[in-house]
Amino acid sequence: MCGIVGYTGKREAGRVLIEGLKKLEYRGYDSAGVALQENGQLIVTKAAGSVADLEKALNDQFKEVRVGVGHTRWATHGPPTDLNAHPHSSVSGKIVVVHNGIIENHRSLRRRLTEEAGYRFNSETDSEVLAHLIEYYYQDDLLEAVQRAVADVEGSYALVAACSEEPDLLVCARQDSPLIIGLGDGENFVASDIPALLAHTRKTCIMEDGEFASITPDKVIFYDADSLPVEKEVLQITWNQEAAEKGGYDHFMLKEIMEQPAAVRETLRQRVDVSSGLVELQELDLTPEQILNLDKIYIIACGTAYHAGLVGKLAIEKLAGIPVEVDVASEFRYRTPVFAENQLAVVISQSGETADTLAGLRMARARGLKVLAITNVVGSSVSREADQVLYTWAGPEIAVASTKAYVTQLVALYLVAIYLAQIRGTLEAAKAAELVKGLLGMPDQLKQVLSEESVAAIQAYCDYLVKWDHAFFIGRNLDYPVAMEGALKLKEISYIHAEACAAGELKHGPLALIEKGVPVIALVTQEAILDKTLSNIQVVNARGGAVFAITREDFKDVSRQVDSVFNLPRVNDVLAPILSVVSTQLIAYYTAVGRGSSVDKPRNLAKSVTVE
Ligand code: M6R
């Protein structure tokens, strides 16, 4: 989720790197650094803060340097500091590395390098291990050392390495994190994202998983996973700068919706043991005894994060048998919860800076509760003030409407629920393993929900919705918070008044508003209460409401009872919100586009609400 730029050629490398890094800053980075090849030495300059801070620190030195690598960091392991910023150097300073992704086995590699080779580490990052590992294998051939190093690595990486003994050369490797080579004349480039290249070249080669590249000013050679040279197709980029920042999508929101399979995969990484089917949450600093004694959990959050909390409540109560209260943070802080021993507070915040959520966190801590934060931003206020943090690894979210952050919050909450259940013995091993398997399958199922065919079906429905000024979202049990989130998203960016209603509550009031054609989006994913939800739908049908059901492909009865359906893949009741909410995000997005709204920056709203 960070930004990489590398250059080897005839220009002033420092300038090319700084300009390239600036083009990646739109993603919201927190520290940056460059390494420049000068007279047989790799000179590293780093700065916490923006690329402008790095530029100041560089102060136009090293004008004669023609080769270097640069990086802007979005912190995952360790807060944004000078030391944790990339590039990372090996013990002797001979090797430098910039890295995007997560090295899952960094702890064991760190141990091995410390014990076997006596290496000392300077940062808290997982990435630093790469620099040392490459030096460990280096025998006058950087490419070979990188190949041997990544063979030891588990996890995801886009990495670029340089060596002071091979001054023109950059070596790249990719696994599950993008890396693009830019081809020039007597110069070549590498970057994690196309915007960093556009000022210099539009001729690119996209690296695939498992591939390596060695880059010098006059040549780029690609190798496959078996180290055999491969021919790559050269792609001509036609995007302008703005389109490139959005990955070719029209809006950041759509880009972020499409990033959800990867975001979910990252959030699950290192937290489930595939072979045993167990959840392992090292971040959760509670003893088994404390978990067994837990009497109550308070979940505190705002907006979309609050809706994630509502799903979390249902999952934790169902799986772990612990009573959960969920509060909108602005209400929590002014009520008088009955705090007692053996309670835990969980605060959820994408930004980690929401004023109301922070106030709730402080109140809970002041009253003696341990606080677990679920947040997407390392080093944020929430993460600093909480007792323990479970990061969502969604990467920077730019659109005001939260999408991938929400879905990764759900994943984090499911992990907490299963973990607590494992320890409390409230879930049979086979059921826990089935849920873990379900979570691991989510990235692929999300891809199905985001397929061209599915998106086209949603677009067709939005042609209908776009003309209305009011809409209803209904659902029961786990479908209800998803209905709330769907309604919020639609309001937020399309400005259509949308109301979420527990399907069983319709008859107690809102039904008065249902008349011919009124759009009703029904969430119908809960097998255990399918008949109940269908009978609520009948009531809407009887008043002429137009029902669009978001349901499972195997619930064959549903299509006969509604105007149109959107089919999700078969999914466990508990995990269904991960899939169903994505279809509501698409509904909000295409309706907003159809109404010509400002999708990424809706009126009156801000990405991070740091005032009460
Ligand atoms: O950064 P946070 O998660 O604490 O933000 C909370 C809400 O402000 C946020 O979720 C808001 O509701 C979103 N704009 C919804 O899309």
XYZ file of C-alpha atoms and ligand atoms in Angstrom:
628
model
C 0.000 0.000 0.000
C 3.038 2.227 -0.156
C 4.650 3.891 -3.172
C 7.841 2.825 -4.944
C 9.917 4.648 -7.558
C 13.268 3.574 -9.012
C 15.452 5.130 -11.698
C 18.604 4.233 -13.609
C 19.718 6.453 -16.496
C 21.210 9.775 -17.396
C 19.174 12.335 -15.455
C 19.464 13.675 -11.934
C 18.062 10.632 -10.105
C 17.107 12.486 -6.915
C 14.824 14.821 -8.878
C 13.184 11.964 -10.830
C 12.533 10.092 -7.571
C 11.109 13.097 -5.693
C 8.833 14.040 -8.598
C 7.680 10.418 -8.899
C 7.004 10.121 -5.166
C 4.969 13.327 -5.244
C 2.754 11.750 -7.894
C 2.031 8.888 -5.483
C 1.256 11.072 -2.472
C -2.420 11.376 -3.396
C -2.783 8.052 -1.601
C -1.949 9.709 1.699
C 1.489 8.712 2.917
C 3.251 9.357 6.185
C 6.998 9.117 5.604
C 9.372 8.908 2.652
C 12.957 8.204 1.701
C 15.436 7.767 -1.149
C 18.730 5.924 -1.643
C 21.132 7.350 -4.227
C 24.180 5.631 -5.731
C 27.139 7.938 -5.249
C 30.768 6.959 -5.829
C 30.332 3.334 -4.808
C 28.104 4.164 -1.874
C 24.372 4.104 -1.327
C 23.392 7.322 0.443
C 20.049 7.051 2.226
C 17.941 10.083 3.183
C 14.601 9.642 4.993
C 11.974 11.843 6.589
C 8.805 11.263 8.568
C 6.036 13.368 7.041
C 5.449 14.327 3.435
C 7.604 14.057 0.320
C 8.143 17.820 0.663
C 9.856 17.122 4.006
C 12.084 14.602 2.273
C 12.827 17.094 -0.493
C 13.905 19.613 2.141
C 16.125 17.030 3.830
C 17.745 16.188 0.469
C 18.343 19.869 -0.127
C 19.347 19.440 -3.770
C 22.458 17.454 -2.892
C 23.741 14.624 -5.080
C 22.946 16.375 -8.357
C 25.357 14.145 -10.251
C 23.733 10.901 -9.155
C 22.045 8.879 -11.939
C 20.648 5.842 -10.081
C 18.420 5.489 -7.052
C 15.274 4.152 -5.404
C 12.582 5.979 -3.455
C 9.581 5.109 -1.328
C 6.597 6.699 0.358
C 5.258 4.700 3.257
C 1.786 3.939 4.548
C 2.740 2.452 7.882
C 1.793 -1.135 8.710
C 4.546 -2.536 10.947
C 5.762 0.241 13.245
C 4.702 3.908 13.334
C 5.715 6.507 10.733
C 9.198 7.542 11.869
C 12.500 8.279 10.125
C 13.838 4.884 11.201
C 10.852 2.933 9.941
C 10.790 4.803 6.601
C 12.256 3.035 3.557
C 14.754 2.456 1.950
C 16.171 -0.042 4.408
C 19.891 -0.777 4.329
C 21.705 -4.019 5.024
C 24.234 -4.275 7.849
C 27.195 -3.156 5.719
C 25.135 -0.588 3.818
C 25.953 -2.429 0.583
C 22.315 -3.283 -0.184
C 19.220 -1.088 0.002
C 15.621 -2.189 -0.459
C 12.255 -0.504 -0.879
C 9.267 -2.762 -0.318
C 5.478 -2.750 -0.534
C 3.508 -5.590 1.001
C 3.851 -7.668 4.139
C 6.563 -10.202 4.986
C 4.580 -12.688 7.016
C 7.531 -14.666 8.357
C 9.620 -11.610 9.198
C 9.926 -12.612 12.852
C 11.483 -15.982 12.128
C 13.757 -14.497 9.444
C 14.828 -11.781 11.867
C 15.646 -14.408 14.469
C 17.584 -16.485 11.970
C 19.655 -13.560 10.693
C 20.379 -12.352 14.216
C 21.394 -15.780 15.472
C 23.205 -17.124 12.386
C 24.807 -13.980 11.026
C 24.806 -11.636 14.023
C 22.894 -8.982 12.060
C 21.410 -6.067 13.969
C 18.098 -4.463 13.031
C 17.385 -0.760 13.148
C 13.651 -0.518 12.540
C 10.412 -2.146 13.657
C 9.406 -2.944 10.073
C 8.976 -6.299 8.456
C 10.646 -4.892 5.308
C 14.101 -4.390 6.837
C 14.579 -8.134 6.915
C 14.744 -8.118 3.103
C 17.829 -5.886 2.984
C 19.701 -8.145 5.404
C 18.550 -11.333 3.737
C 19.727 -10.113 0.321
C 23.116 -9.180 1.775
C 23.266 -12.595 3.447
C 22.995 -14.267 0.023
C 24.998 -11.693 -1.944
C 28.006 -13.084 -3.864
C 28.701 -10.487 -6.562
C 25.302 -10.994 -8.185
C 22.368 -8.889 -6.943
C 19.785 -10.674 -9.090
C 20.754 -14.056 -7.704
C 20.793 -12.733 -4.128
C 17.272 -11.311 -4.542
C 16.041 -14.571 -6.032
C 17.472 -16.590 -3.155
C 16.146 -14.138 -0.587
C 12.563 -14.124 -1.812
C 12.593 -17.916 -1.877
C 12.773 -17.696 1.935
C 9.967 -15.188 2.195
C 6.276 -15.802 2.887
C 3.931 -12.933 2.165
C 3.435 -10.239 -0.409
C 6.027 -7.999 -1.953
C 6.868 -5.518 -4.621
C 10.515 -4.830 -4.005
C 13.354 -2.976 -5.642
C 16.921 -3.585 -4.498
C 20.152 -1.777 -5.305
C 23.749 -2.722 -4.478
C 26.712 -0.362 -4.149
C 28.925 -2.913 -5.978
C 26.679 -2.982 -9.094
C 26.041 0.747 -9.450
C 23.827 0.911 -12.570
C 21.565 -1.958 -11.625
C 18.157 -2.185 -9.972
C 16.610 -5.603 -9.284
C 12.846 -5.973 -8.853
C 10.601 -8.777 -7.629
C 6.850 -9.023 -7.371
C 4.354 -11.176 -5.485
C 0.786 -9.951 -4.825
C 1.743 -6.266 -4.958
C 1.960 -4.266 -8.195
C 5.201 -3.258 -9.879
C 5.509 -1.620 -13.289
C 8.611 -1.060 -15.370
C 8.769 2.135 -17.445
C 10.906 1.929 -20.576
C 12.945 4.937 -21.695
C 15.766 5.703 -24.096
C 19.073 5.177 -22.281
C 17.130 5.200 -19.027
C 14.591 2.968 -17.319
C 12.156 3.320 -14.451
C 10.229 1.214 -12.003
C 7.220 2.206 -9.940
C 4.424 0.701 -7.917
C 1.854 2.856 -9.720
C 1.568 4.319 -13.185
C 1.228 8.021 -12.136
C 4.879 8.031 -11.063
C 5.975 7.140 -14.611
C 3.762 9.274 -16.806
C 5.982 12.369 -16.876
C 8.792 10.280 -18.401
C 7.365 7.429 -20.422
C 4.166 5.757 -21.503
C 5.878 2.522 -22.553
C 5.496 0.025 -19.729
C 5.728 -3.640 -18.829
C 3.583 -4.921 -15.981
C 5.344 -7.467 -13.779
C 3.427 -10.608 -12.857
C 3.522 -12.538 -9.592
C 6.708 -14.539 -9.208
C 8.652 -12.512 -11.762
C 11.966 -10.693 -11.381
C 13.487 -7.906 -13.449
C 16.998 -6.553 -13.713
C 17.134 -2.979 -14.929
C 20.075 -0.984 -16.212
C 19.955 2.242 -18.283
C 20.074 0.311 -21.573
C 18.340 -2.937 -20.806
C 15.510 -4.533 -18.879
C 15.518 -8.322 -18.554
C 12.570 -10.171 -17.047
C 12.781 -13.602 -15.418
C 10.067 -16.009 -14.413
C 9.800 -17.792 -11.069
C 12.295 -20.431 -12.325
C 14.799 -17.680 -13.140
C 14.373 -18.189 -16.892
C 14.265 -15.052 -19.058
C 10.777 -14.110 -20.287
C 9.600 -11.817 -23.068
C 7.078 -9.229 -21.889
C 4.487 -7.356 -23.847
C 5.044 -3.582 -23.943
C 1.905 -1.659 -23.027
C 1.295 1.903 -24.129
C -0.451 3.853 -21.349
C -3.129 6.213 -22.626
C -4.429 7.486 -19.259
C -3.901 11.053 -18.209
C -2.468 11.808 -14.768
C -5.852 12.016 -13.039
C -7.107 8.758 -14.541
C -3.853 7.065 -13.599
C -4.205 8.073 -9.946
C -7.568 6.381 -9.930
C -6.121 3.269 -11.528
C -8.122 3.997 -14.671
C -11.451 4.127 -12.797
C -13.649 7.202 -12.966
C -13.628 7.689 -9.198
C -11.573 6.682 -6.186
C -14.723 5.146 -4.721
C -15.022 2.645 -7.557
C -11.310 1.893 -7.397
C -11.633 1.248 -3.670
C -14.705 -0.941 -4.137
C -12.722 -3.014 -6.644
C -9.764 -3.263 -4.250
C -11.849 -5.124 -1.671
C -10.780 -8.683 -2.539
C -7.145 -7.686 -1.985
C -7.954 -5.667 1.147
C -9.737 -8.636 2.694
C -6.859 -10.945 1.810
C -4.375 -8.567 3.473
C -6.495 -8.218 6.609
C -6.679 -11.994 6.981
C -2.971 -12.465 6.375
C -1.045 -13.841 9.354
C -4.200 -14.054 11.431
C -5.470 -17.485 10.482
C -3.666 -20.771 10.471
C -4.878 -22.445 7.322
C -3.847 -25.936 8.351
C -5.447 -25.930 11.808
C -8.383 -23.685 10.860
C -7.665 -21.573 13.935
C -7.648 -17.791 14.298
C -4.461 -16.438 15.842
C -4.799 -12.861 17.042
C -1.456 -11.922 18.491
C -2.654 -8.339 18.673
C -5.335 -9.185 21.216
C -3.568 -8.772 24.528
C -6.024 -10.623 26.761
C -5.181 -13.737 28.739
C -7.405 -16.806 28.239
C -8.649 -16.192 31.780
C -9.636 -12.602 30.960
C -11.444 -13.833 27.846
C -13.284 -16.523 29.799
C -14.360 -13.934 32.363
C -15.565 -11.313 29.860
C -19.079 -10.233 30.846
C -19.738 -7.527 28.310
C -18.241 -5.760 25.300
C -19.011 -2.154 24.351
C -18.479 -1.308 20.678
C -18.099 2.424 20.041
C -17.928 3.990 16.563
C -19.508 6.468 14.127
C -21.200 6.208 10.755
C -20.096 3.296 8.646
C -17.803 2.020 11.391
C -20.854 1.923 13.706
C -22.630 -0.267 11.171
C -19.651 -2.615 11.189
C -20.006 -2.690 14.972
C -23.624 -3.807 14.655
C -22.553 -6.773 12.541
C -19.780 -7.428 15.078
C -22.313 -7.513 17.912
C -24.429 -10.173 16.213
C -21.368 -12.247 15.340
C -19.777 -12.034 18.811
C -23.027 -12.815 20.616
C -23.797 -15.725 18.305
C -20.335 -17.260 18.251
C -18.739 -16.318 21.574
C -21.824 -15.832 23.724
C -20.703 -12.493 25.154
C -23.313 -9.711 25.470
C -22.396 -6.718 23.299
C -23.694 -3.146 23.376
C -23.035 -1.010 20.309
C -23.097 2.756 20.585
C -22.806 5.659 18.230
C -19.791 7.370 19.815
C -21.483 10.760 20.078
C -24.209 9.148 22.190
C -21.974 6.865 24.207
C -19.979 9.754 25.592
C -23.061 11.428 27.043
C -24.841 8.433 28.514
C -24.079 6.582 31.723
C -23.151 3.028 30.835
C -22.962 0.688 33.789
C -19.266 -0.075 33.720
C -17.997 -3.014 35.723
C -15.085 -5.387 35.926
C -14.555 -7.911 33.157
C -15.728 -5.595 30.390
C -13.923 -4.686 27.197
C -14.397 -1.701 24.904
C -13.830 -1.999 21.164
C -13.558 1.235 19.189
C -13.747 1.132 15.399
C -12.474 3.960 13.224
C -11.078 3.909 9.701
C -9.149 7.153 10.160
C -8.398 6.694 13.845
C -8.971 10.420 14.268
C -12.752 10.754 14.690
C -13.287 13.102 17.646
C -16.401 11.402 19.031
C -14.839 7.948 18.834
C -11.696 9.187 20.554
C -13.813 10.699 23.327
C -15.609 7.356 23.768
C -12.248 5.585 23.918
C -10.973 8.000 26.575
C -14.142 7.650 28.614
C -13.932 3.845 28.586
C -10.271 3.876 29.570
C -10.850 6.419 32.308
C -13.433 4.056 33.768
C -10.930 1.215 33.827
C -11.905 -0.735 30.688
C -9.279 -2.176 28.390
C -9.760 -0.777 24.892
C -9.182 -2.639 21.661
C -9.021 -0.383 18.586
C -9.854 -1.537 15.074
C -8.403 1.039 12.720
C -6.826 1.419 9.310
C -4.217 4.034 10.155
C -1.032 3.102 11.972
C 0.070 5.836 14.350
C -3.383 7.479 14.421
C -4.687 8.937 17.692
C -6.984 5.974 18.285
C -4.141 3.500 17.749
C -1.858 5.414 20.102
C -4.381 5.725 22.903
C -5.917 2.243 22.816
C -4.469 -0.610 24.874
C -4.335 -2.892 21.856
C -4.824 -2.414 18.141
C -6.109 -4.676 15.410
C -5.222 -3.008 12.133
C -7.318 -3.404 9.042
C -4.978 -3.532 6.090
C -7.224 -1.881 3.551
C -4.608 0.649 2.443
C -5.378 4.348 2.134
C -9.017 5.162 1.494
C -9.485 8.449 -0.357
C -13.206 8.598 -1.224
C -15.277 10.101 1.587
C -17.691 7.182 1.324
C -16.052 4.344 3.174
C -16.090 0.998 1.363
C -12.983 -1.145 1.647
C -12.360 0.093 5.184
C -15.855 -1.083 6.186
C -15.434 -4.534 4.686
C -12.074 -5.013 6.392
C -13.622 -3.856 9.681
C -16.138 -6.681 9.259
C -13.297 -9.137 8.681
C -11.482 -7.897 11.796
C -14.662 -8.265 13.874
C -15.287 -11.795 12.578
C -11.721 -12.691 13.537
C -12.307 -11.322 17.031
C -15.603 -13.206 17.330
C -14.106 -16.532 16.212
C -11.011 -16.049 18.364
C -13.068 -15.327 21.490
C -15.293 -18.297 20.688
C -12.280 -20.592 20.288
C -10.963 -19.662 23.711
C -14.343 -19.741 25.431
C -15.160 -23.084 23.837
C -18.500 -21.803 22.556
C -17.967 -22.927 18.988
C -17.346 -26.473 17.829
C -13.969 -26.869 16.153
C -15.626 -27.964 12.899
C -17.878 -24.892 12.834
C -14.953 -22.583 13.581
C -12.947 -24.206 10.794
C -15.891 -23.784 8.412
C -16.077 -20.064 9.199
C -12.334 -19.634 8.788
C -12.543 -21.430 5.456
C -15.415 -19.132 4.521
C -13.332 -16.068 5.378
C -10.378 -17.326 3.361
C -12.712 -17.838 0.399
C -14.039 -14.269 0.595
C -11.538 -12.648 -1.805
C -12.662 -15.016 -4.580
C -16.343 -14.627 -3.759
C -15.936 -10.844 -3.717
C -14.409 -11.051 -7.178
C -17.600 -12.764 -8.333
C -19.740 -10.005 -6.818
C -17.538 -7.472 -8.609
C -17.504 -9.269 -11.959
C -18.541 -7.385 -15.100
C -21.779 -9.335 -15.275
C -22.725 -8.508 -11.671
C -21.840 -4.852 -12.059
C -23.988 -4.684 -15.207
C -26.960 -6.119 -13.273
C -26.573 -3.454 -10.578
C -26.240 -0.722 -13.197
C -29.473 -1.860 -14.812
C -31.260 -1.581 -11.456
C -29.760 1.866 -10.815
C -31.383 3.118 -14.037
C -34.636 2.610 -12.130
C -33.525 3.892 -8.729
C -31.957 7.045 -10.077
C -35.337 8.640 -10.755
C -36.622 8.352 -7.181
C -36.092 10.713 -4.258
C -36.813 8.125 -1.560
C -35.796 4.516 -1.097
C -35.995 1.842 1.586
C -33.509 -0.817 2.584
C -34.922 -3.719 4.592
C -33.431 -6.786 6.231
C -33.522 -8.932 9.346
C -30.787 -10.078 11.709
C -27.374 -9.700 9.997
C -29.111 -8.227 6.961
C -30.376 -5.292 9.013
C -27.032 -3.546 9.686
C -26.201 -4.101 6.016
C -29.485 -2.380 5.132
C -28.417 0.514 7.383
C -25.037 0.738 5.701
C -26.613 0.532 2.233
C -28.989 3.367 3.093
C -26.201 5.530 4.506
C -24.064 5.048 1.425
C -26.924 5.884 -0.924
C -27.792 9.051 1.032
C -24.189 10.106 1.334
C -23.303 10.194 -2.327
C -26.528 10.191 -4.367
C -28.480 12.520 -2.032
C -31.505 10.233 -2.306
C -33.320 10.002 1.000
C -32.859 6.398 2.052
C -34.203 4.732 5.148
C -33.165 1.413 6.593
C -35.820 -0.574 8.315
C -35.731 -3.879 10.166
C -38.016 -5.830 7.833
C -40.251 -6.899 10.710
C -40.719 -3.269 11.766
C -42.241 -2.126 8.467
C -45.748 -2.827 9.688
C -45.193 -0.638 12.735
C -45.008 2.575 10.722
C -42.804 2.889 7.636
C -45.230 0.788 5.588
C -47.418 3.894 5.343
C -44.854 5.296 2.905
C -44.884 2.327 0.535
C -46.932 2.964 -2.585
C -46.722 1.972 -6.220
C -43.167 1.786 -7.503
C -41.378 2.940 -4.323
C -37.916 1.321 -4.450
C -37.345 -1.208 -1.675
C -33.976 -2.931 -1.571
C -34.367 -6.125 0.428
C -31.376 -7.923 1.899
C -32.262 -11.618 1.908
C -29.196 -13.641 2.856
C -30.150 -15.255 6.178
C -31.172 -18.846 5.575
C -32.352 -19.345 9.142
C -35.058 -16.676 8.777
C -35.661 -16.783 5.040
C -39.421 -17.348 5.359
C -39.786 -14.481 7.793
C -38.042 -12.051 5.471
C -40.066 -13.275 2.503
C -43.297 -12.653 4.344
C -42.179 -9.078 5.076
C -41.509 -8.700 1.359
C -45.053 -9.879 0.583
C -46.363 -7.000 2.647
C -44.390 -4.551 0.503
C -45.568 -6.268 -2.692
C -49.167 -5.925 -1.573
C -48.722 -2.113 -1.434
C -47.127 -1.939 -4.868
C -43.552 -1.358 -3.675
C -40.863 -2.358 -6.203
C -38.590 -4.878 -4.483
C -35.007 -5.466 -5.577
C -33.678 -8.397 -3.557
C -30.013 -8.943 -2.792
C -29.991 -12.642 -2.091
C -28.098 -15.906 -2.478
C -28.055 -17.733 -5.795
C -29.342 -20.882 -4.106
C -32.435 -19.157 -2.613
C -34.483 -19.992 -5.683
C -37.817 -18.905 -4.199
C -36.827 -15.293 -3.809
C -36.854 -14.343 -7.486
C -40.494 -15.450 -7.802
C -41.565 -13.049 -5.069
C -39.804 -9.815 -6.029
C -39.455 -7.506 -9.036
C -35.774 -8.221 -9.580
C -32.906 -10.001 -7.849
C -29.178 -9.699 -7.490
C -27.613 -13.067 -6.735
C -24.682 -13.493 -4.395
C -22.664 -16.696 -4.262
C -23.671 -19.240 -1.621
C -22.302 -18.058 1.724
C -22.584 -18.855 5.425
C -25.298 -16.713 7.111
C -22.793 -15.130 9.501
C -20.373 -14.027 6.789
C -22.991 -12.892 4.271
C -22.639 -9.147 5.106
C -19.166 -9.103 3.528
C -20.688 -9.973 0.170
C -24.060 -8.278 0.387
C -22.732 -4.895 1.437
C -20.585 -4.713 -1.680
C -23.676 -4.840 -3.866
C -25.146 -1.939 -1.879
C -21.920 0.020 -2.421
C -22.285 -0.516 -6.157
C -25.922 0.592 -5.997
C -24.904 3.825 -4.243
C -22.049 4.403 -6.651
C -23.930 3.916 -9.927
C -26.963 5.820 -8.680
C -24.758 8.751 -7.672
C -23.037 8.658 -11.058
C -26.443 8.567 -12.750
C -27.511 11.650 -10.812
C -24.291 13.475 -11.598
C -23.269 13.830 -7.928
C -19.762 14.504 -6.737
C -19.004 10.904 -5.871
C -15.641 11.139 -4.128
C -16.340 14.368 -2.263
C -20.048 14.522 -1.427
C -21.421 17.866 -0.324
C -21.175 18.811 3.368
C -19.067 15.771 4.319
C -15.402 15.234 5.203
C -13.260 12.124 5.203
C -12.103 12.537 8.747
C -14.377 14.230 11.290
C -12.009 15.595 13.913
C -14.493 17.938 15.586
C -17.313 17.037 17.941
O -12.760 7.415 10.298
P -13.968 6.802 10.953
O -14.183 5.389 10.591
O -13.958 6.984 12.454
O -15.192 7.625 10.395
C -16.477 7.433 10.882
C -17.505 8.066 9.979
O -17.309 9.433 9.892
C -17.444 7.461 8.567
O -17.587 6.076 8.607
C -18.550 8.051 7.670
O -19.791 7.615 8.118
C -18.274 7.647 6.225
N -18.206 8.808 5.415
C -19.302 6.746 5.655
O -19.059 6.425 4.346
